[in-house]
N, CA, C and O atoms as a DFTB+ gen file, in Angstrom:
476 C
 N C O
     1  1      18.811       4.489     -25.276
     2  2      18.787       4.795     -24.093
     3  2      19.869       5.063     -23.192
     4  3      19.938       4.885     -21.976
     5  1      20.930       5.650     -24.232
     6  2      21.870       6.544     -23.672
     7  2      21.375       7.516     -23.268
     8  3      21.660       8.128     -22.239
     9  1      20.503       7.772     -24.123
    10  2      20.140       9.528     -24.013
    11  2      19.177       9.440     -22.860
    12  3      19.135      10.560     -22.350
    13  1      18.420       8.643     -22.254
    14  2      17.235       8.476     -20.998
    15  2      18.621       8.528     -19.876
    16  3      19.083       9.613     -19.521
    17  1      19.093       7.428     -19.472
    18  2      20.144       7.326     -18.535
    19  2      20.862       8.422     -18.344
    20  3      20.907       8.663     -17.138
    21  1      21.581       9.383     -19.127
    22  2      22.195      10.242     -19.379
    23  2      21.527      11.200     -18.690
    24  3      21.921      11.572     -17.585
    25  1      19.945      11.926     -19.549
    26  2      19.084      12.654     -18.603
    27  2      18.788      12.519     -17.240
    28  3      19.022      13.372     -16.384
    29  1      18.364      11.631     -17.095
    30  2      18.118      10.894     -15.470
    31  2      18.856      11.173     -14.477
    32  3      18.506      11.668     -13.405
    33  1      20.714      10.610     -15.082
    34  2      21.631      11.152     -13.773
    35  2      21.488      12.835     -13.962
    36  3      21.113      13.419     -12.945
    37  1      21.732      13.620     -15.083
    38  2      21.738      14.871     -14.998
    39  2      20.387      15.561     -14.350
    40  3      20.506      16.618     -13.730
    41  1      19.280      15.022     -14.487
    42  2      18.256      15.486     -13.625
    43  2      18.636      15.181     -12.106
    44  3      18.543      16.113     -11.306
    45  1      18.930      14.312     -11.798
    46  2      19.412      13.827     -10.126
    47  2      20.817      14.799     -10.061
    48  3      21.293      14.616      -8.941
    49  1      21.355      15.410     -10.547
    50  2      22.580      15.858      -9.784
    51  2      21.491      17.509      -9.863
    52  3      21.307      18.044      -8.769
    53  1      20.999      18.041     -10.828
    54  2      20.071      19.243     -10.882
    55  2      20.080      19.079      -9.450
    56  3      20.735      19.731      -8.638
    57  1      18.957      17.753      -9.149
    58  2      18.245      17.841      -7.859
    59  2      18.967      17.909      -6.943
    60  3      18.501      18.592      -6.030
    61  1      20.210      17.377      -6.710
    62  2      21.123      17.235      -5.713
    63  2      22.001      19.205      -5.597
    64  3      22.396      19.598      -4.500
    65  1      22.106      19.899      -6.566
    66  2      22.867      20.900      -6.509
    67  2      22.033      22.483      -6.546
    68  3      22.516      23.574      -6.244
    69  1      20.673      22.181      -7.010
    70  2      19.857      22.869      -6.672
    71  2      19.365      23.800      -5.936
    72  3      18.146      23.664      -6.046
    73  1      19.588      24.704      -5.221
    74  2      19.183      25.675      -4.353
    75  2      17.695      25.947      -4.568
    76  3      16.965      25.982      -3.578
    77  1      17.081      26.188      -6.069
    78  2      16.231      26.747      -6.103
    79  2      14.615      25.595      -6.345
    80  3      14.554      24.794      -7.278
    81  1      13.541      25.760      -5.373
    82  2      12.462      24.747      -5.802
    83  2      11.797      24.646      -6.845
    84  3      10.967      23.738      -6.885
    85  1      12.007      25.876      -8.443
    86  2      11.313      25.969      -9.454
    87  2      12.304      25.154     -10.156
    88  3      11.796      24.387     -10.973
    89  1      13.560      25.110     -10.064
    90  2      14.593      24.100     -10.456
    91  2      14.345      22.875     -10.358
    92  3      13.709      22.122     -11.095
    93  1      15.024      22.663      -9.149
    94  2      14.388      21.308      -8.568
    95  2      13.092      20.323      -9.005
    96  3      13.160      19.160      -9.401
    97  1      12.007      21.071      -8.830
    98  2      11.139      20.736      -9.327
    99  2      10.777      19.983     -10.969
   100  3      10.040      19.011     -11.131
   101  1      11.412      20.631     -11.909
   102  2      11.836      20.521     -13.061
   103  2      12.807      19.248     -13.361
   104  3      12.758      18.307     -14.153
   105  1      13.901      19.760     -12.139
   106  2      14.899      18.211     -12.291
   107  2      13.675      16.591     -12.034
   108  3      13.444      15.467     -12.479
   109  1      13.284      17.492     -11.097
   110  2      12.235      16.378     -10.450
   111  2      11.320      15.370     -11.668
   112  3      10.914      14.209     -11.705
   113  1      11.287      16.588     -12.597
   114  2      10.241      15.904     -13.589
   115  2      10.811      15.356     -14.578
   116  3      10.252      14.392     -15.102
   117  1      12.116      15.850     -15.104
   118  2      12.675      15.167     -15.737
   119  2      13.431      14.043     -15.363
   120  3      13.364      13.025     -16.053
   121  1      14.065      14.087     -14.470
   122  2      14.181      12.177     -13.803
   123  2      13.031      11.694     -13.821
   124  3      12.997      10.716     -14.569
   125  1      12.081      11.914     -13.355
   126  2      10.459      10.473     -13.437
   127  2      10.052      10.342     -14.967
   128  3       9.633       9.267     -15.394
   129  1      10.185      11.485     -15.803
   130  2      10.182      11.329     -17.072
   131  2      10.903      10.558     -17.804
   132  3      10.497       9.983     -18.814
   133  1      12.068      10.494     -17.325
   134  2      13.485       9.450     -17.927
   135  2      13.882       8.389     -17.414
   136  3      14.636       7.585     -17.963
   137  1      13.402       8.292     -16.302
   138  2      13.612       7.094     -15.685
   139  2      12.380       5.942     -15.747
   140  3      12.428       4.765     -15.389
   141  1      11.403       6.608     -16.256
   142  2      10.286       6.065     -16.245
   143  2       9.536       6.172     -17.535
   144  3       8.350       6.469     -17.684
   145  1      10.576       5.831     -18.587
   146  2       9.721       5.992     -20.092
   147  2      10.036       5.081     -20.890
   148  3      10.153       5.301     -22.096
   149  1      10.281       3.555     -20.186
   150  2      10.229       2.167     -20.841
   151  2      11.502       2.124     -20.813
   152  3      11.784       1.639     -21.909
   153  1      12.670       2.365     -20.140
   154  2      13.597       1.985     -20.608
   155  2      14.379       0.772     -20.011
   156  3      15.525       0.342     -20.140
   157  1      13.385       0.442     -19.373
   158  2      13.495      -1.287     -19.014
   159  2      12.952      -1.914     -19.910
   160  3      13.569      -2.959     -20.113
   161  1      12.239      -1.814     -20.446
   162  2      11.536      -2.650     -21.667
   163  2      12.721      -2.531     -22.536
   164  3      13.381      -3.506     -22.893
   165  1      12.951      -1.419     -22.838
   166  2      14.078      -1.432     -24.359
   167  2      15.106      -1.952     -23.976
   168  3      15.875      -2.342     -24.854
   169  1      15.580      -2.189     -22.207
   170  2      16.688      -2.597     -22.357
   171  2      16.329      -4.392     -22.578
   172  3      17.151      -5.240     -22.926
   173  1      15.487      -4.521     -22.393
   174  2      15.135      -6.053     -22.342
   175  2      15.352      -6.784     -23.875
   176  3      15.961      -7.729     -24.376
   177  1      14.202      -5.415     -24.358
   178  2      14.340      -5.493     -26.026
   179  2      15.811      -5.783     -26.977
   180  3      15.948      -6.602     -27.886
   181  1      16.742      -4.896     -26.469
   182  2      17.982      -4.890     -27.053
   183  2      18.959      -6.427     -26.258
   184  3      19.564      -7.264     -26.927
   185  1      18.881      -6.420     -25.155
   186  2      19.097      -7.933     -24.246
   187  2      18.891      -9.098     -25.400
   188  3      19.711      -9.800     -25.992
   189  1      17.652      -9.020     -25.460
   190  2      16.900     -10.274     -26.415
   191  2      17.406     -10.090     -28.026
   192  3      17.493     -11.071     -28.763
   193  1      17.608      -9.226     -28.312
   194  2      18.521      -9.113     -29.596
   195  2      19.732      -9.249     -29.940
   196  3      20.179      -9.359     -31.082
   197  1      20.550      -9.242     -28.473
   198  2      21.875      -9.838     -28.673
   199  2      21.687     -11.452     -28.348
   200  3      22.245     -12.079     -29.249
   201  1      21.404     -11.875     -27.883
   202  2      20.678     -13.362     -27.807
   203  2      19.629     -14.065     -28.281
   204  3      19.312     -15.002     -27.549
   205  1      18.942     -13.922     -29.321
   206  2      18.098     -14.413     -30.054
   207  2      17.126     -15.725     -29.655
   208  3      15.937     -15.846     -29.360
   209  1      18.484     -16.820     -29.832
   210  2      18.408     -18.138     -29.490
   211  2      17.797     -18.057     -27.911
   212  3      16.792     -18.710     -27.633
   213  1      18.328     -17.390     -27.109
   214  2      17.542     -17.686     -25.699
   215  2      16.849     -16.694     -25.284
   216  3      17.430     -15.931     -24.511
   217  1      15.424     -16.390     -25.649
   218  2      14.916     -15.311     -25.437
   219  2      14.238     -15.527     -23.607
   220  3      14.311     -14.628     -22.769
   221  1      13.686     -16.765     -23.374
   222  2      13.048     -16.990     -22.105
   223  2      14.098     -16.910     -21.174
   224  3      13.828     -16.260     -20.164
   225  1      15.417     -17.483     -21.257
   226  2      16.826     -17.417     -20.304
   227  2      16.910     -15.677     -19.998
   228  3      17.046     -15.249     -18.852
   229  1      16.819     -14.887     -21.052
   230  2      17.500     -13.585     -21.135
   231  2      16.222     -12.677     -20.211
   232  3      16.327     -11.724     -19.439
   233  1      15.168     -13.362     -20.632
   234  2      13.861     -12.698     -19.917
   235  2      13.763     -12.637     -18.242
   236  3      13.627     -11.710     -17.444
   237  1      13.916     -14.261     -18.098
   238  2      14.408     -14.720     -17.296
   239  2      15.225     -14.092     -16.016
   240  3      14.700     -14.093     -14.902
   241  1      16.577     -13.541     -16.244
   242  2      17.623     -13.001     -15.938
   243  2      17.218     -12.014     -15.330
   244  3      17.103     -11.773     -14.129
   245  1      16.855     -11.044     -16.881
   246  2      16.721     -10.106     -16.886
   247  2      15.634      -9.011     -15.750
   248  3      15.807      -7.853     -15.370
   249  1      14.402     -10.107     -15.448
   250  2      13.551      -9.518     -14.429
   251  2      13.949     -10.189     -13.285
   252  3      13.262     -10.133     -12.265
   253  1      15.160     -10.926     -13.350
   254  2      15.196     -11.479     -11.710
   255  2      16.371     -10.450     -11.290
   256  3      16.360     -10.122     -10.103
   257  1      17.153     -10.024     -11.920
   258  2      17.842      -8.906     -11.519
   259  2      17.291      -7.685     -11.399
   260  3      17.916      -6.821     -10.784
   261  1      15.976      -7.389     -11.989
   262  2      15.281      -6.294     -11.936
   263  2      14.634      -6.438     -10.307
   264  3      14.710      -5.528      -9.482
   265  1      14.116      -7.516     -10.101
   266  2      13.456      -7.905      -8.896
   267  2      14.401      -7.720      -7.808
   268  3      14.082      -6.933      -6.916
   269  1      15.517      -8.326      -7.746
   270  2      16.588      -7.812      -6.875
   271  2      17.099      -6.631      -6.709
   272  3      17.299      -6.426      -5.512
   273  1      17.436      -5.658      -7.453
   274  2      17.137      -4.536      -7.415
   275  2      16.139      -3.647      -6.945
   276  3      16.429      -2.524      -6.532
   277  1      15.248      -3.983      -6.975
   278  2      13.821      -3.488      -6.530
   279  2      13.608      -3.688      -5.109
   280  3      13.097      -2.820      -4.402
   281  1      14.151      -5.293      -4.498
   282  2      14.508      -5.036      -3.337
   283  2      15.410      -4.642      -2.464
   284  3      15.326      -4.457      -1.250
   285  1      16.444      -4.512      -3.342
   286  2      18.033      -3.797      -2.406
   287  2      18.062      -2.927      -2.222
   288  3      18.295      -2.480      -1.099
   289  1      17.849      -2.275      -3.199
   290  2      18.123      -0.666      -3.691
   291  2      17.516       0.299      -2.591
   292  3      18.253       1.118      -2.041
   293  1      15.878       0.180      -2.200
   294  2      15.640       1.022      -0.899
   295  2      16.342       0.043       0.196
   296  3      16.808       0.845       1.005
   297  1      16.566      -0.863       0.509
   298  2      17.361      -1.077       1.673
   299  2      18.413      -0.330       2.069
   300  3      18.656       0.250       3.127
   301  1      19.283      -0.489       0.552
   302  2      20.667       0.435       0.547
   303  2      20.669       1.722       0.667
   304  3      21.637       2.333       1.120
   305  1      19.554       2.296       0.263
   306  2      19.480       3.786       0.371
   307  2      18.880       3.864       1.255
   308  3      18.742       5.087       1.284
   309  1      18.167       3.372       2.388
   310  2      17.580       3.601       3.780
   311  2      18.836       4.051       4.631
   312  3      19.141       5.072       5.248
   313  1      19.592       2.482       4.312
   314  2      20.545       2.486       5.167
   315  2      21.274       3.675       4.908
   316  3      21.662       4.224       5.939
   317  1      21.649       4.369       3.613
   318  2      22.592       5.228       3.608
   319  2      22.024       6.435       3.431
   320  3      22.639       7.386       2.948
   321  1      20.622       6.487       3.870
   322  2      20.277       7.978       4.325
   323  2      20.000       8.154       5.709
   324  3      19.678       9.285       6.075
   325  1      20.078       7.112       6.653
   326  2      20.330       7.200       8.150
   327  2      21.829       8.063       8.534
   328  3      21.972       8.729       9.559
   329  1      22.823       7.891       7.524
   330  2      23.752       8.552       8.113
   331  2      23.729       9.859       7.371
   332  3      24.285      10.736       8.031
   333  1      23.122      10.405       5.854
   334  2      23.041      11.381       5.382
   335  2      22.556      11.051       3.763
   336  3      23.017      10.370       2.846
   337  1      21.140      12.092       3.989
   338  2      20.195      11.957       2.943
   339  2      21.447      12.047       1.254
   340  3      21.202      11.461       0.200
   341  1      22.827      13.031       1.547
   342  2      23.498      13.140       0.723
   343  2      24.343      12.634      -0.090
   344  3      24.855      12.966      -1.160
   345  1      24.423      11.314       0.984
   346  2      25.392      10.422       0.738
   347  2      24.465       9.208       0.062
   348  3      24.976       8.326      -0.629
   349  1      23.139       9.272       0.332
   350  2      22.345       8.478      -0.751
   351  2      22.083       8.645      -1.753
   352  3      21.959       7.714      -2.548
   353  1      21.813      10.538      -2.236
   354  2      22.050      10.904      -3.605
   355  2      23.155      10.725      -4.138
   356  3      23.146      10.813      -5.366
   357  1      24.274      10.467      -3.576
   358  2      25.497      10.664      -4.311
   359  2      25.577       9.040      -4.609
   360  3      26.156       8.658      -5.626
   361  1      24.944       8.041      -3.643
   362  2      24.931       6.849      -4.280
   363  2      24.143       6.542      -5.486
   364  3      24.372       5.523      -6.138
   365  1      23.283       7.331      -5.787
   366  2      22.351       7.120      -7.011
   367  2      23.161       7.801      -7.868
   368  3      23.401       7.087      -8.841
   369  1      23.691       8.874      -7.940
   370  2      24.565       9.306      -8.716
   371  2      25.651       8.450      -9.496
   372  3      25.904       8.505     -10.699
   373  1      26.148       7.761      -8.664
   374  2      26.906       6.600      -9.486
   375  2      26.319       5.605      -9.655
   376  3      27.076       4.800     -10.197
   377  1      25.148       5.110      -9.451
   378  2      24.273       3.962      -9.946
   379  2      24.258       5.002     -11.581
   380  3      24.910       4.585     -12.537
   381  1      23.688       5.933     -11.659
   382  2      23.418       6.879     -13.117
   383  2      24.280       6.797     -13.557
   384  3      24.122       6.378     -14.703
   385  1      25.507       7.005     -13.259
   386  2      26.416       7.578     -14.088
   387  2      27.204       5.485     -14.556
   388  3      27.445       5.262     -15.742
   389  1      27.392       4.633     -13.783
   390  2      27.355       2.973     -14.093
   391  2      26.483       3.099     -15.589
   392  3      26.876       3.325     -16.734
   393  1      25.453       2.908     -15.157
   394  2      24.318       2.876     -16.057
   395  2      24.706       3.009     -17.358
   396  3      24.642       2.149     -18.236
   397  1      25.263       4.546     -17.469
   398  2      25.330       5.034     -18.496
   399  2      26.522       4.458     -19.400
   400  3      26.621       4.411     -20.626
   401  1      27.475       3.996     -18.290
   402  2      29.036       3.546     -18.899
   403  2      28.298       1.793     -19.705
   404  3      28.509       1.250     -20.789
   405  1      27.648       1.516     -18.820
   406  2      26.978       0.344     -19.253
   407  2      26.326       0.229     -20.586
   408  3      26.756      -0.290     -21.616
   409  1      25.345       0.745     -20.378
   410  2      24.452       1.434     -21.609
   411  2      25.403       1.594     -22.836
   412  3      25.329       0.951     -23.883
   413  1      26.164       2.407     -22.573
   414  2      27.021       2.698     -23.792
   415  2      27.978       1.332     -24.095
   416  3      27.846       0.874     -25.230
   417  1      28.422       1.005     -23.675
   418  2      29.023      -0.276     -23.804
   419  2      28.224      -1.392     -24.504
   420  3      28.708      -2.026     -25.441
   421  1      26.757      -1.656     -23.933
   422  2      25.686      -2.589     -24.760
   423  2      25.248      -2.494     -26.174
   424  3      24.934      -3.374     -26.976
   425  1      25.332      -0.632     -26.320
   426  2      25.371      -0.134     -27.664
   427  2      26.273      -0.249     -28.266
   428  3      26.044      -0.581     -29.429
   429  1      27.909      -0.041     -27.843
   430  2      28.999      -0.517     -28.934
   431  2      28.718      -1.753     -29.218
   432  3      28.767      -1.918     -30.437
   433  1      28.365      -2.979     -28.478
   434  2      28.101      -4.643     -28.636
   435  2      26.817      -4.502     -29.972
   436  3      26.808      -4.885     -31.142
   437  1      26.175      -4.028     -29.425
   438  2      25.088      -4.288     -30.491
   439  2      25.638      -3.882     -32.054
   440  3      25.702      -4.669     -32.999
   441  1      25.978      -2.593     -32.068
   442  2      26.383      -1.920     -33.284
   443  2      27.488      -3.080     -33.768
   444  3      27.614      -3.074     -34.993
   445  1      28.112      -3.829     -33.253
   446  2      28.961      -4.787     -33.233
   447  2      28.272      -5.922     -33.576
   448  3      28.686      -6.448     -34.609
   449  1      27.349      -6.466     -33.032
   450  2      26.624      -7.295     -33.869
   451  2      25.763      -7.377     -34.750
   452  3      25.563      -8.412     -35.385
   453  1      24.894      -5.899     -34.978
   454  2      24.341      -5.591     -35.999
   455  2      25.419      -5.421     -37.555
   456  3      24.957      -5.501     -38.693
   457  1      26.554      -5.236     -37.302
   458  2      27.775      -5.202     -38.349
   459  2      27.960      -6.702     -38.348
   460  3      28.265      -6.984     -39.507
   461  1      27.936      -7.474     -37.837
   462  2      28.277      -8.810     -37.965
   463  2      27.315      -9.413     -38.643
   464  3      27.495     -10.372     -39.393
   465  1      26.012      -8.753     -38.353
   466  2      25.008      -9.625     -39.265
   467  2      24.560      -9.223     -40.212
   468  3      23.491      -9.574     -40.712
   469  1      25.606      -8.103     -40.768
   470  2      24.938      -7.566     -42.069
   471  2      25.960      -8.017     -43.050
   472  3      25.852      -7.421     -44.122
   473  1      26.962      -8.930     -43.003
   474  2      27.912      -9.463     -43.525
   475  2      27.262     -10.954     -44.043
   476  3      27.975     -11.768     -44.630
């Protein structure tokens, strides 16, 4: 999950800073591939491994916030793009970097949980 989030954020940076159409197309492909590669399902699986006794609650919370994001993100980016498309892209980069940090923290937590389970 860390790699896919990092690749998506890196591809977004390529799209933003590239002046070459071919490089932008490659960045767009990489972004689509990494962002739509089952990261959400993988995230749900990891989240459920952290709280195995509350799988139903975890699934509900996970998809509730996913739906909330699906509703609010287009509104926010649409509002930002009225000011400047660059601001909207920069906002996406902030979200991508935040995702890399959060997924890294979750990976550390998972490693800790697995280590405790082995004892």
